[in-house]
XYZ file of C-alpha atoms in Angstrom:
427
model
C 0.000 0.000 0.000
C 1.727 3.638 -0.724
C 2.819 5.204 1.998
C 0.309 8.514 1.009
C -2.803 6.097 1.767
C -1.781 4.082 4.782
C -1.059 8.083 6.004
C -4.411 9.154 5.196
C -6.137 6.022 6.689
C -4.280 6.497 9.710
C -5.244 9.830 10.255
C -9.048 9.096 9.350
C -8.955 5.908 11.999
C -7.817 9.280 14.813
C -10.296 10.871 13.586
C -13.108 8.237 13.905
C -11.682 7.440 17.547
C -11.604 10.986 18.884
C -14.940 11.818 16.937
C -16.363 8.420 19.502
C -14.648 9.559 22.304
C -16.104 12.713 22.299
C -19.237 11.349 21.800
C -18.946 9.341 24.890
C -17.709 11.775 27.063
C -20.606 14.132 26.183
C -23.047 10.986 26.385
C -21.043 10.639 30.158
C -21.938 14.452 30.561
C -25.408 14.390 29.908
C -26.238 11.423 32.157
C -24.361 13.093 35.493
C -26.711 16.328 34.387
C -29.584 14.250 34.312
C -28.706 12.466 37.321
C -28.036 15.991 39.478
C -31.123 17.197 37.769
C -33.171 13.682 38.807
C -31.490 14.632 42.433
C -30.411 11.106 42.418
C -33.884 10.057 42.304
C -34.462 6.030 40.398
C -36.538 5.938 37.438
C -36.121 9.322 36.107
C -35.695 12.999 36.665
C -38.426 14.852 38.458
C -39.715 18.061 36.988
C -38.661 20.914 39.049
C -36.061 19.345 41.035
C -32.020 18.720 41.425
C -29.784 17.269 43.891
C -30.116 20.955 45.778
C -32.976 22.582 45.235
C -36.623 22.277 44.869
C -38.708 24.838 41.974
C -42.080 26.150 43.134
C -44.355 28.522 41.350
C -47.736 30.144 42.040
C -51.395 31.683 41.506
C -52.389 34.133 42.424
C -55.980 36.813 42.190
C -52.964 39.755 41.997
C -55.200 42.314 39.959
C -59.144 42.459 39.073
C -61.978 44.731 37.913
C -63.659 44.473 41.391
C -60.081 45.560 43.220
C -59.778 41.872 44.888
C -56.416 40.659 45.225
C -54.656 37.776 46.789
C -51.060 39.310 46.309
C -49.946 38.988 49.743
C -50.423 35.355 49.654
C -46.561 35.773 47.620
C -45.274 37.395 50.434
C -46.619 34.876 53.130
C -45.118 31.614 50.713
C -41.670 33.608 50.179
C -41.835 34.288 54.137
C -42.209 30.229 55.515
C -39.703 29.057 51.941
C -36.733 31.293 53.340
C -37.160 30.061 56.890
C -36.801 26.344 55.646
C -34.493 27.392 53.121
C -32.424 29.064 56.110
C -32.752 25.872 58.389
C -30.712 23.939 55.344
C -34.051 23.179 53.754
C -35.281 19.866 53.009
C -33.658 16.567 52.780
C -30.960 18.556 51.828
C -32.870 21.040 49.231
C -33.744 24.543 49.284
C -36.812 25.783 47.887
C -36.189 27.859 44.718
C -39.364 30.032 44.913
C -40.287 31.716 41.531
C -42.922 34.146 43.249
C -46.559 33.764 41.492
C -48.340 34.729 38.201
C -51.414 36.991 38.384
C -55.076 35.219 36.945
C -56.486 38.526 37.065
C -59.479 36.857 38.557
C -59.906 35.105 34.615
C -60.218 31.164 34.552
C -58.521 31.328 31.324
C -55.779 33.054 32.265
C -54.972 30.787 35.383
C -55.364 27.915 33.308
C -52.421 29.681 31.164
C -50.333 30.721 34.005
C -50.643 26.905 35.560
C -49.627 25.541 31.574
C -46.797 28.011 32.091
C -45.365 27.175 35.449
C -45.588 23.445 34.373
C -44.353 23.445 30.678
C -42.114 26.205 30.786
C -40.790 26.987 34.016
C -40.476 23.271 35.144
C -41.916 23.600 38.531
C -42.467 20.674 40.191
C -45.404 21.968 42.358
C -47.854 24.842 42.673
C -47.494 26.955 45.909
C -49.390 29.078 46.646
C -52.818 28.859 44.451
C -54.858 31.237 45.672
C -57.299 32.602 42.975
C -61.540 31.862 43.304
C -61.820 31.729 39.833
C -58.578 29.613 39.145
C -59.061 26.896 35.939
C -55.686 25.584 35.658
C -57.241 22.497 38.333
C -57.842 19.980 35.347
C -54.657 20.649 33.441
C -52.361 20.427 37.231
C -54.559 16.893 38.187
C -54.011 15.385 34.283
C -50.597 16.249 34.693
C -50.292 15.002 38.299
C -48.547 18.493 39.173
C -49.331 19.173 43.337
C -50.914 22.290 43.906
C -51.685 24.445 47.617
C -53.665 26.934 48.577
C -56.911 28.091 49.709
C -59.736 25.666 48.361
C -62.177 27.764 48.195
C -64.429 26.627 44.719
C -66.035 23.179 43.968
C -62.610 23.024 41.260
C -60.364 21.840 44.088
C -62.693 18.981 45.678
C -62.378 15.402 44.501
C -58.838 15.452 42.975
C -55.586 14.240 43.618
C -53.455 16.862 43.461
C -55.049 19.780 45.090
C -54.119 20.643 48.466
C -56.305 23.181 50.342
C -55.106 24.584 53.558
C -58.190 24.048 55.168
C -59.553 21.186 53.123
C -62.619 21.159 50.219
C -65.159 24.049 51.249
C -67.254 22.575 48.305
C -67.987 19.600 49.049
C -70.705 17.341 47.485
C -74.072 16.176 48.819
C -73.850 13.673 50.755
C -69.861 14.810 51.981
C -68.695 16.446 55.345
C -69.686 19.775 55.732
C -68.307 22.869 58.025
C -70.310 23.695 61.263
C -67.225 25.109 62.725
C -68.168 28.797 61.594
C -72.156 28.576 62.715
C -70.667 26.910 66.170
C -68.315 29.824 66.609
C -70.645 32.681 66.446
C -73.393 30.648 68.931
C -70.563 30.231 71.501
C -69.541 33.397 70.736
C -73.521 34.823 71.089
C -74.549 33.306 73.995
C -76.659 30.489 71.977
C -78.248 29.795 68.820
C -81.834 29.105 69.817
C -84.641 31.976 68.355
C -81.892 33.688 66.161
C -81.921 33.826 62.255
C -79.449 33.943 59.695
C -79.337 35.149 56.444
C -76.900 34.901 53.789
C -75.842 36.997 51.086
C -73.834 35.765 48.146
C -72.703 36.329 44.171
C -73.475 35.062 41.490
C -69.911 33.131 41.008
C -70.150 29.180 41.676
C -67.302 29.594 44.233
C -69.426 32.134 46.451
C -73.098 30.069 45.484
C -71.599 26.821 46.927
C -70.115 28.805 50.310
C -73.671 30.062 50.656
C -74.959 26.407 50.875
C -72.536 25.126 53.169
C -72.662 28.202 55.158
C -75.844 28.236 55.495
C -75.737 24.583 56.694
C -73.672 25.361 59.285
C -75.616 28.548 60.858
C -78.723 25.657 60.849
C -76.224 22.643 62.254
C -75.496 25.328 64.842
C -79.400 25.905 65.812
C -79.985 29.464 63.652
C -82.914 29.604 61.346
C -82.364 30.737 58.360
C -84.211 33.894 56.799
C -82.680 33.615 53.290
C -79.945 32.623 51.207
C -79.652 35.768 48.054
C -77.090 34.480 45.290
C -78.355 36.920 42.942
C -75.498 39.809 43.397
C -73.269 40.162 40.296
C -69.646 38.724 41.540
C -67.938 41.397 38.688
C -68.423 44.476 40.437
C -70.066 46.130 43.185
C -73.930 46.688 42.390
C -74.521 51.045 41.936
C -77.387 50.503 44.234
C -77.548 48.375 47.483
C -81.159 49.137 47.633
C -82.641 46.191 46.283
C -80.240 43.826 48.426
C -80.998 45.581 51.564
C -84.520 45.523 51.662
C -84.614 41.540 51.398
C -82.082 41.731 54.063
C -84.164 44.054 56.135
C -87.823 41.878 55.601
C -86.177 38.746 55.429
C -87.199 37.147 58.768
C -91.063 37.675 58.599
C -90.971 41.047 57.602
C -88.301 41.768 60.350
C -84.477 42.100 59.725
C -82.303 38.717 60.828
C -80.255 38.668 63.787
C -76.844 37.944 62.065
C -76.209 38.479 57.791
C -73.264 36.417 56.481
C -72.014 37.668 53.513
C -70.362 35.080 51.382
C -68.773 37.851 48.786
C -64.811 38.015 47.642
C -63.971 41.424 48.185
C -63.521 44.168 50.595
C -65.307 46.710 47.951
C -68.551 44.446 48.315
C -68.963 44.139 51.610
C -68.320 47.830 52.675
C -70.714 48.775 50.134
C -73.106 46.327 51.306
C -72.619 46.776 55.120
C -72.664 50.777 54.689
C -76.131 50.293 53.371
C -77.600 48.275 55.518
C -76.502 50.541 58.504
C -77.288 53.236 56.817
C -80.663 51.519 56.921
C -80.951 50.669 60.617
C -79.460 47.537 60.559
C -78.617 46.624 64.587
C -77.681 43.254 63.975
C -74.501 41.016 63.542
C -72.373 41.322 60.294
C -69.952 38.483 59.326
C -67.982 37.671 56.446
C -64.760 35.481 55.696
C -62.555 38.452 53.527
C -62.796 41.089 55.948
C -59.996 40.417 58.263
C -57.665 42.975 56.972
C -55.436 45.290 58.641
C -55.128 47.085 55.134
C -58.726 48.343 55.315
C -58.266 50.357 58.685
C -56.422 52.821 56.225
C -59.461 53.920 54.836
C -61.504 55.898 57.224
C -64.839 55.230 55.251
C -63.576 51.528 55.422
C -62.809 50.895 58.622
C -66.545 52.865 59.647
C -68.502 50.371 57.308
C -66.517 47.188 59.055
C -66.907 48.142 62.587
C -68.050 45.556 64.801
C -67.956 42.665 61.705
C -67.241 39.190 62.732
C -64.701 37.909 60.301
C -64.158 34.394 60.105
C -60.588 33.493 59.630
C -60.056 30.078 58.847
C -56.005 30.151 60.460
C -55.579 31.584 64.222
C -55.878 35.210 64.411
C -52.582 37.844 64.223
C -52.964 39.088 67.409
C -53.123 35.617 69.062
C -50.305 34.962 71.460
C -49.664 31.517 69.649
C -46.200 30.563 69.291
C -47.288 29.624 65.714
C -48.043 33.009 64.944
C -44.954 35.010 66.740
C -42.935 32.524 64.247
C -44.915 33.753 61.541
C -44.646 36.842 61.993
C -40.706 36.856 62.855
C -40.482 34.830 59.315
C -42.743 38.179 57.259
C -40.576 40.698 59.088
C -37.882 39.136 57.638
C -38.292 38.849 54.066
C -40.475 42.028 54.325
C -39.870 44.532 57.194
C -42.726 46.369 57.904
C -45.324 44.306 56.243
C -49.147 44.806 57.123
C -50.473 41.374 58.202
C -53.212 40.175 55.691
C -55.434 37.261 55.872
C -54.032 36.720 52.250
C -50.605 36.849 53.435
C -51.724 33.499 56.428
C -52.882 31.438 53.184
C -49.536 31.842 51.406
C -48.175 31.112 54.441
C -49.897 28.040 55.759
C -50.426 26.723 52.368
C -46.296 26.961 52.330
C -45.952 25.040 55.906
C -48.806 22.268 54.998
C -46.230 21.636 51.536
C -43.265 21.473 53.483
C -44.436 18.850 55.687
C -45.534 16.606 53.524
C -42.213 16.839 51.330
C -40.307 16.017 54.233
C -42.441 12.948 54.932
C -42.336 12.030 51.084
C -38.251 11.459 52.002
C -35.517 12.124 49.937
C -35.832 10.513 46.933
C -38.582 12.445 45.139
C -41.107 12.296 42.177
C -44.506 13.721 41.620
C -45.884 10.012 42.054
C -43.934 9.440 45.790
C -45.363 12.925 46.967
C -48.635 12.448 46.230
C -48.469 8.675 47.527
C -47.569 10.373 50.684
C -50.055 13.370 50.513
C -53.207 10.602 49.477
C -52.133 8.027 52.107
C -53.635 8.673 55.380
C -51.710 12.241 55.671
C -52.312 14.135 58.827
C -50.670 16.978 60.296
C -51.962 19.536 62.919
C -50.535 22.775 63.662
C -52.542 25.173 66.157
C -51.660 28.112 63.412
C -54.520 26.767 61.150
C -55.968 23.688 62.720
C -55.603 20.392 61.379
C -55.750 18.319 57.679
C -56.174 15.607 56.921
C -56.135 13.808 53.221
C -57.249 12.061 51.358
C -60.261 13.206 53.414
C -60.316 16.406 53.221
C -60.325 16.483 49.284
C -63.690 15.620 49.102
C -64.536 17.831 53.054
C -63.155 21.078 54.887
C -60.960 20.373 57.948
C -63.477 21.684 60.224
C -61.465 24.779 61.771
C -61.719 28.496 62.358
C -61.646 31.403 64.429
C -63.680 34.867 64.581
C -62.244 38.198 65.226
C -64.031 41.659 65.703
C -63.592 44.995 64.724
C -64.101 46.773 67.773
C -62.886 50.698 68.209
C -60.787 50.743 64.764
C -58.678 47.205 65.418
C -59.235 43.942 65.589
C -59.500 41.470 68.500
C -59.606 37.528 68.874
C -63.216 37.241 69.466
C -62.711 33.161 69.275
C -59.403 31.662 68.851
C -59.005 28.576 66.726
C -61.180 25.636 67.304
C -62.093 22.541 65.196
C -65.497 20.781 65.026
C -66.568 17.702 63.522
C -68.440 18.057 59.879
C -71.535 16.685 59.172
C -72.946 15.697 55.738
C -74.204 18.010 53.164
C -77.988 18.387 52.399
């Protein structure tokens, strides 16, 4: 063979075995990346997570035509993250927290911002979700993506994968239903028997299915009830309270009721509502679940319209002397010095704590599948900060705890601390 050919042969058989080194090196490469990115976990990489750290993305109500907005809820979430990310996080992984996208109250936009987080940002679970209107719930349980937050519409009952704080609050007939809020306010009034109830909601399905199982619980509790109203527009305040209030005010045989729930997201709605039925005579008991919020005592007008409401927090009040709640609010003045403390904000928060715990008890080596194994088999974990959970139970029931705190003289008081009552089924 010429010496010109064996030379070029020789050089091409170099080439060839550099050309498969390389190859194997890189294919070497890419298996320790997907390894680190897997976290070491067997039978392939889980989305969201490495060897350190642990992605988490949420959804939030951040904007909307009616004013409502969960924003806070961020702050609360980044607040409990960087105290386990500070204590050397968990099995070895802090929590890389990408804040939370804004619904803007719009089911198809949180069903977006859900396809987002999951497809795009690689988040391995939702935390917080904290939107009424939120329609990402069917893409996150055909996925099998976790999700936290406050389950406050029928969309989070009856799956998998969504978490609420305090359980389902829309649960089906037949299911556990809260009498923790109707046993509250009789403690709280000396007794139940010869007092009415009546209950004002919106037109969304979220704020129609509280007024059923609100209702059920004022009746559990011994209250009569007047009336149950669903017929307010959920978009924006109504310009005239006129038509409301005068049901309100005949509702209990031409008499007003002793106590009017209003089952309404937003602070906008009930001031307008509660400054017109005062303005109307009203001497009876207001209570609501949104108005428990230090923000509104800025607003003079505000905080006149909300004197003396009952809210209905469904976590132990702020100015409890809980250790639970110094913590919490030695984590928020951390992150955010000088934060007012919102009942948004406690949902982040809580909603933060209940997905920690269960990650640590899903162990170290982690995929979607083991956490929800762990989260769906006979999870329990009680904390005096919100109560109790328990799942899979409470995807299909609420967890049966709240408090009630009063406006009284321009702040707010514990009127009943935290307390949890057994459900009974829904009519």
């Amino acid at each position: 063979m010429p010496a010109v050919r064996r030379e070029v042969m020789v050089r091409r058989q170099h080439t060839v075995r550099r050309g498969v080194a390389a190859l194997a090196a890189a294919g070497l490469l890419a298996g320790c990346a997907a390894e680190q990115r897997a976290g070491g976990t067997q039978g392939g990489a889980a989305p969201g997570v490495t060897a350190t750290t642990v992605r988490i993305g949420g959804v939030l109500t951040k904007t909307s035509a009616s004013g409502y907005s969960t924003k806070d809820a961020e702050i609360g979430a980044k607040a409990r993250f960087e105290r386990a990310n500070a204590e050397g996080g968990v099995h070895g992984r802090t929590i890389e927290f990408l804040g939370a996208e804004d619904d803007g109250q719009d089911a198809a936009k949180g069903d977006a911002a859900a396809k987002k987080l999951v497809q795009k940002d690689q988040v391995f679970a939702l935390v917080p979700v904290h939107a009424p209107n939120f329609g990402g719930a069917a893409f996150l349980e055909q996925q099998g993506v976790p999700w936290f937050g406050w389950a406050t519409g029928p969309q989070w009952c009856g799956t998998k994968t969504g978490f609420g704080y305090n359980g389902c609050l829309a649960p089906k007939q037949g299911a556990g239903s809260q009498t923790w809020w109707g046993r509250q306010m009789a403690d709280l009034l000396g007794g139940a028997e010869g007092k009415s109830v009546y209950v004002q909601t919106s037109d969304s399905s979220g704020s129609k299915y509280g007024g059923t199982t609100i209702s059920q619980s004022f009746t559990a509790a011994g209250f009569e009830l007047a009336g149950v109203n669903s017929g307010l527009p959920a978009a924006a305040p109504p310009p005239d309270w006129l038509p409301y209030v005068n049901k309100i005010m005949s509702s209990d045989g031409g008499e007003p009721p002793d106590v009017v729930v209003s089952v309404i997201a937003g602070t906008k709605f009930n001031v307008g509502l509660y400054s017109a039925l005062k303005r109307a005579g009203y001497q009876g008991v207001l209570t609501d679940a949104t108005s428990y919020d230090a923000a509104i005592l800025k607003d003079q007008a505000s905080a006149q319209a909300l004197e003396g409401v009952i809210a209905a927090p469904m976590f132990e009040p702020f100015e409890s002397d809980a250790p639970q709640i110094a913590r919490l609010k030695a984590d928020v003045e951390k992150v955010a010095p000088g934060t007012t403390l919102t009942q948004h904000l406690a949902i982040g928060y809580w909603a933060a704590d209940i997905f920690l715990d269960m990650l640590t008890k899903a162990g170290k080596d982690l995929t979607r599948e083991k956490f929800l194994a762990t989260g769906n088999g006979s999870y329990a974990y009680d904390n005096p900060g919100f109560g109790r959970i328990r799942y899979p139970k409470d995807h299909s029931e609420p967890n049966g705890c709240g408090a009630l705190v009063k406006l009284d003289g321009g702040a707010f008081q514990v009127a009943r601390s935290m307390k949890c009552f057994d459900n009974v089924p829904l009519r």
